[in-house]
Amino acid sequence: MTRSGPETIGILADPYLNEWQVRALERLQADHDVTVSLVVTNEEKADDDPEAWNTRNRIGLADARQFVDLLERQRAWALVLAERNVAKLIGEERPLWRRRSIENVAALAEADHVRCEPETDGAWYEFPDDVVDRVAEECDALVLFGFGLVRGPILEATEFGVLSFHPADIRSYRGMGPPAVFHDGQDRCGATLQRLNESIDGGEIVAYDDVPIDDCPTLWDVFDRVVDRQTSLLSEGVANLRDPTFEPTTVPEAELGEVYYRKLRHSLSFSGRILLKNLAGRAERRLRRGSGAVESPTGSTPPASRPGRPRSGD
């Protein structure tokens, strides 16, 4: 029998959730009668201490080694990440990105927890048969909060599929999202909740909105603004799926945006522009604070969305 919408939710995650993800789950449970029945975590990252990231307050030898490793793997993007980390160490708080170990998330306290060793092929993840079978038996839908790009039978295991956030409009920017949007100097950034298929950010749109970012000084402010909107988008998406008149938007291949692959971040021209914009934005923000100008909030309640933009996949 077809249900009127998802009632039991499974979570696919790394061994931690970011604060905005926790808030999205709390909002979902406050708005709807849903149960989080199963949490599947990535065994690849089981040895990490995710909450240690919250309290780091100095640069040590381990950080220097990590930077050298990042430089080798990420090339120019390592400079952008280093700028972010230095800003954090000197007092820039990003509360929406604080990490909580899965075991410490109250919204998941009643769920069964399963550690999973996924099969990987580059950036793609596939799940073993026993995990897929359990998901199919216990969940109406899945929410993707970790792993990476997923494919295979997991996508069809539940009645309502795998729901995943993309912090951009898939009709304009697929792949990286905010880095490409910020690099291009756009004044708005989308927030999409999609039902995944095996393409890169080409799934059905279950809920959508966009937010102004022209007042965001840095890329990290853009991320804050978008994920703040996403904290309520999951609840809106589930409400849409429970509406018998709702039809998710399927975007034809020809109308999907360009895929901005992560390897583009290795380019000095791409990452260098973002780094310079971040530094200039921070300098401008300090000047504004020094002059007593009122600063638009980021990482809190964003300004109202543009009139007429759809908030769901219509």
Coordinates of C-alpha atoms in Angstrom, one line a residue:
M1 CA 0.0 0.0 0.0
T2 CA 1.3 3.4 -0.9
R3 CA 1.8 5.7 2.1
S4 CA 0.7 9.3 2.1
G5 CA 4.3 10.3 2.7
P6 CA 7.3 9.1 4.6
E7 CA 6.7 8.1 8.2
T8 CA 10.0 6.3 9.0
I9 CA 13.2 8.0 8.1
G10 CA 16.7 6.5 7.8
I11 CA 19.9 8.6 7.9
L12 CA 23.0 8.0 5.9
A13 CA 25.8 9.9 7.7
D14 CA 29.4 10.2 8.6
P15 CA 30.0 9.6 12.4
Y16 CA 28.9 13.1 13.1
L17 CA 26.3 15.7 12.0
N18 CA 26.9 19.4 11.6
E19 CA 24.7 21.6 13.8
W20 CA 22.6 22.7 10.8
Q21 CA 21.8 19.1 10.1
V22 CA 20.8 18.5 13.7
R23 CA 18.5 21.5 13.5
A24 CA 17.0 20.2 10.2
L25 CA 16.1 16.9 12.0
E26 CA 14.7 18.7 15.0
R27 CA 12.5 20.9 12.8
L28 CA 11.4 17.8 10.9
Q29 CA 10.3 16.0 14.1
A30 CA 8.7 19.1 15.5
D31 CA 6.6 19.6 12.3
H32 CA 5.7 16.0 11.4
D33 CA 4.9 12.7 13.0
V34 CA 8.0 10.9 11.7
T35 CA 10.3 8.4 13.3
V36 CA 14.0 8.2 12.6
S37 CA 14.3 4.4 12.7
L38 CA 17.8 3.7 11.4
V39 CA 21.2 5.5 11.2
V40 CA 23.8 4.1 8.8
T41 CA 27.3 5.6 9.5
N42 CA 30.4 5.5 7.4
E43 CA 32.9 3.0 9.0
E44 CA 35.7 4.6 7.0
K45 CA 35.7 7.5 9.4
A46 CA 35.0 5.7 12.6
D47 CA 38.4 6.4 14.1
D48 CA 38.0 10.2 13.9
D49 CA 37.1 12.4 16.9
P50 CA 34.7 14.7 15.1
E51 CA 33.9 17.0 18.1
A52 CA 37.6 17.8 18.6
W53 CA 37.2 20.1 15.6
N54 CA 34.9 22.3 17.7
T55 CA 37.6 23.2 20.3
R56 CA 40.8 23.6 18.4
N57 CA 42.3 26.9 19.4
R58 CA 45.9 26.8 18.2
I59 CA 48.0 25.6 15.3
G60 CA 50.3 22.7 16.1
L61 CA 52.7 20.4 14.3
A62 CA 49.9 18.1 13.3
D63 CA 48.1 21.0 11.6
A64 CA 51.3 21.8 9.6
R65 CA 51.5 18.2 8.5
Q66 CA 47.8 18.2 7.6
F67 CA 48.4 21.4 5.5
V68 CA 51.2 19.8 3.6
D69 CA 49.0 16.8 2.9
L70 CA 46.1 19.0 1.8
L71 CA 48.5 21.0 -0.4
E72 CA 49.5 17.8 -2.1
R73 CA 45.9 16.6 -2.6
Q74 CA 44.0 19.8 -3.0
R75 CA 46.7 22.1 -4.4
A76 CA 45.4 25.7 -4.5
W77 CA 42.3 24.9 -2.5
A78 CA 44.4 24.2 0.5
L79 CA 45.1 27.9 0.7
V80 CA 41.4 28.7 0.9
L81 CA 40.9 26.0 3.6
A82 CA 43.9 27.4 5.6
E83 CA 42.4 30.9 5.5
R84 CA 39.1 29.5 6.9
N85 CA 40.9 27.6 9.7
V86 CA 43.1 30.6 10.7
A87 CA 39.9 32.7 10.9
K88 CA 38.4 30.1 13.2
L89 CA 41.4 30.0 15.4
I90 CA 41.4 33.8 15.9
G91 CA 37.7 33.8 17.0
E92 CA 35.4 33.5 14.0
E93 CA 32.6 31.2 15.1
R94 CA 30.6 29.2 12.7
P95 CA 27.9 27.7 15.0
L96 CA 26.0 26.0 12.2
W97 CA 29.1 23.9 11.4
R98 CA 29.9 22.7 14.9
R99 CA 30.1 18.9 14.9
R100 CA 28.1 16.5 17.1
S101 CA 29.0 12.9 17.3
I102 CA 26.1 10.7 16.1
E103 CA 25.8 9.2 19.6
N104 CA 25.2 12.7 21.1
V105 CA 22.3 13.8 18.8
A106 CA 19.1 13.5 20.7
A107 CA 17.0 13.3 17.6
L108 CA 18.7 10.0 16.8
A109 CA 18.5 8.5 20.3
E110 CA 15.8 6.0 19.5
A111 CA 17.2 4.9 16.2
D112 CA 19.2 1.7 15.6
H113 CA 22.8 2.5 14.6
V114 CA 24.6 0.4 11.9
R115 CA 28.2 0.9 10.9
C116 CA 28.7 0.4 7.2
E117 CA 31.8 -0.3 5.1
P118 CA 30.8 1.1 1.7
E119 CA 32.3 0.2 -1.6
T120 CA 33.9 3.2 -3.2
D121 CA 34.8 4.1 -6.8
G122 CA 36.3 7.5 -6.8
A123 CA 33.8 9.8 -5.2
W124 CA 31.0 7.3 -5.6
Y125 CA 29.7 5.2 -2.7
E126 CA 27.7 2.0 -2.9
F127 CA 26.2 0.1 0.0
P128 CA 26.4 -3.6 0.8
D129 CA 23.4 -5.8 0.2
D130 CA 22.7 -6.4 3.9
V131 CA 22.4 -2.6 4.5
V132 CA 20.2 -2.1 1.5
D133 CA 17.9 -4.9 2.6
R134 CA 17.6 -3.5 6.1
V135 CA 16.9 0.0 4.8
A136 CA 14.2 -1.4 2.5
E137 CA 12.6 -3.2 5.4
E138 CA 12.7 -0.4 8.0
C139 CA 12.5 2.9 6.2
D140 CA 10.1 4.9 4.0
A141 CA 12.8 7.4 2.9
L142 CA 16.5 8.1 3.5
V143 CA 18.2 11.5 4.2
L144 CA 21.8 11.8 3.0
F145 CA 24.0 13.7 5.5
G146 CA 27.4 12.1 4.7
F147 CA 29.3 9.6 2.6
G148 CA 29.4 11.5 -0.8
L149 CA 27.9 10.6 -4.1
V150 CA 25.8 7.5 -3.8
R151 CA 24.5 5.1 -6.4
G152 CA 23.2 1.6 -6.8
P153 CA 20.2 -0.2 -5.2
I154 CA 20.1 2.1 -2.2
L155 CA 18.5 4.7 -4.4
E156 CA 15.5 2.4 -5.0
A157 CA 15.4 0.7 -1.6
T158 CA 12.7 2.9 -0.1
E159 CA 9.4 4.1 -1.3
F160 CA 10.3 7.8 -1.3
G161 CA 14.0 7.4 -2.2
V162 CA 17.1 9.2 -0.9
L163 CA 16.6 12.9 -0.1
S164 CA 19.8 15.0 -0.3
F165 CA 20.6 18.7 0.0
H166 CA 22.4 20.6 -2.7
P167 CA 23.4 24.1 -1.7
A168 CA 22.7 25.6 -5.1
D169 CA 20.1 25.5 -7.9
I170 CA 20.7 22.3 -9.9
R171 CA 19.4 24.2 -12.9
S172 CA 22.4 26.5 -12.7
Y173 CA 25.2 25.0 -10.6
R174 CA 25.8 21.3 -10.0
G175 CA 28.8 19.8 -8.2
M176 CA 30.5 22.3 -5.9
G177 CA 27.6 24.7 -5.4
P178 CA 28.6 27.7 -3.3
P179 CA 32.3 27.9 -4.3
A180 CA 31.3 28.3 -8.0
V181 CA 28.4 30.6 -7.2
F182 CA 30.7 32.9 -5.0
H183 CA 33.5 32.8 -7.6
D184 CA 31.1 34.0 -10.3
G185 CA 29.8 36.9 -8.2
Q186 CA 26.1 35.8 -8.2
D187 CA 23.8 37.8 -5.9
R188 CA 21.6 34.8 -4.9
C189 CA 22.3 31.1 -4.2
G190 CA 19.8 28.3 -4.4
A191 CA 19.0 25.6 -1.8
T192 CA 17.7 22.4 -3.3
L193 CA 16.3 19.3 -1.6
Q194 CA 16.4 16.6 -4.3
R195 CA 15.4 12.9 -4.6
L196 CA 18.6 11.4 -5.9
N197 CA 19.2 9.4 -9.1
E198 CA 22.5 8.2 -10.4
S199 CA 23.4 11.5 -12.0
I200 CA 25.4 14.3 -10.3
D201 CA 22.8 16.7 -8.8
G202 CA 20.2 15.8 -11.4
G203 CA 17.5 14.3 -9.2
E204 CA 13.9 15.3 -8.8
I205 CA 13.4 18.6 -6.9
V206 CA 11.3 18.0 -3.8
A207 CA 11.8 21.5 -2.2
Y208 CA 13.6 24.6 -3.3
D209 CA 14.3 28.2 -2.3
D210 CA 17.0 30.7 -2.9
V211 CA 18.6 33.3 -0.6
P212 CA 20.3 36.6 -1.2
I213 CA 24.1 36.5 -0.8
D214 CA 25.2 39.9 -2.2
D215 CA 25.9 41.0 1.4
C216 CA 28.0 37.9 2.2
P217 CA 31.7 39.0 2.6
T218 CA 33.2 35.5 2.3
L219 CA 32.4 32.1 0.9
W220 CA 31.9 30.8 4.4
D221 CA 29.1 33.4 4.9
V222 CA 27.5 32.1 1.8
F223 CA 27.6 28.5 3.2
D224 CA 26.1 29.8 6.4
R225 CA 23.3 31.6 4.7
V226 CA 22.3 28.6 2.5
V227 CA 22.4 25.9 5.2
D228 CA 20.4 28.2 7.6
R229 CA 17.7 28.0 4.9
Q230 CA 18.2 24.3 4.6
T231 CA 17.3 23.7 8.3
S232 CA 13.6 24.1 7.4
L233 CA 13.8 22.8 3.8
L234 CA 13.7 19.1 4.9
S235 CA 10.5 19.6 6.8
E236 CA 9.0 21.4 3.8
G237 CA 10.1 18.6 1.5
V238 CA 8.4 16.0 3.6
A239 CA 5.3 18.1 3.7
N240 CA 5.4 18.2 -0.1
L241 CA 5.7 14.4 -0.3
R242 CA 2.7 14.1 2.0
D243 CA 0.6 16.3 -0.3
P244 CA -1.2 14.0 -2.8
T245 CA -1.3 16.8 -5.3
F246 CA 2.4 17.4 -5.3
E247 CA 4.6 16.3 -8.1
P248 CA 8.4 16.7 -7.8
T249 CA 10.1 18.6 -10.6
T250 CA 12.0 16.5 -13.0
V251 CA 14.6 18.7 -14.8
P252 CA 15.4 17.6 -18.3
E253 CA 19.0 16.9 -18.9
A254 CA 19.3 19.8 -21.3
E255 CA 18.1 22.2 -18.6
L256 CA 20.5 21.0 -15.8
G257 CA 23.3 23.4 -14.9
E258 CA 26.9 22.8 -15.6
V259 CA 28.7 20.4 -13.3
Y260 CA 31.6 22.1 -11.4
Y261 CA 33.8 19.2 -10.5
R262 CA 35.9 19.4 -7.3
K263 CA 39.1 19.2 -9.3
L264 CA 38.4 22.8 -10.5
R265 CA 39.4 23.9 -7.0
H266 CA 43.0 22.7 -7.7
S267 CA 43.3 25.6 -10.2
L268 CA 45.1 28.6 -8.8
S269 CA 42.9 30.9 -10.9
F270 CA 39.7 29.5 -9.3
S271 CA 40.9 29.1 -5.7
G272 CA 43.0 32.3 -5.9
R273 CA 40.0 34.4 -6.8
I274 CA 38.0 32.9 -3.9
L275 CA 40.9 33.5 -1.5
L276 CA 41.2 37.1 -2.6
K277 CA 37.5 37.7 -2.3
N278 CA 37.5 36.2 1.2
L279 CA 40.4 38.4 2.3
A280 CA 38.8 41.5 0.8
G281 CA 35.5 40.7 2.4
R282 CA 37.0 40.3 5.8
A283 CA 38.8 43.6 5.5
E284 CA 35.6 45.3 4.4
R285 CA 33.8 43.8 7.3
R286 CA 36.3 45.0 9.8
L287 CA 36.0 48.5 8.4
R288 CA 32.2 48.4 8.6
R289 CA 32.5 47.3 12.2
G290 CA 34.9 50.0 13.0
S291 CA 32.6 52.6 11.5
G292 CA 29.6 51.3 13.5
A293 CA 27.7 50.3 10.4
V294 CA 24.9 47.7 10.9
E295 CA 26.0 44.4 9.4
S296 CA 23.5 42.0 7.8
P297 CA 23.4 38.7 9.6
T298 CA 24.7 35.5 8.1
G299 CA 24.3 32.1 9.6
S300 CA 21.1 33.2 11.3
T301 CA 17.7 34.1 9.8
P302 CA 18.3 35.2 6.2
P303 CA 16.5 38.0 4.6
A304 CA 13.2 37.2 2.9
S305 CA 13.4 35.3 -0.4
R306 CA 12.8 37.0 -3.6
P307 CA 9.0 37.3 -4.3
G308 CA 7.7 34.7 -6.7
R309 CA 10.6 32.2 -6.4
P310 CA 9.3 28.7 -5.8
R311 CA 9.8 27.1 -2.3
S312 CA 9.1 23.7 -3.7
G313 CA 9.6 21.8 -6.8
D314 CA 6.9 23.4 -8.9

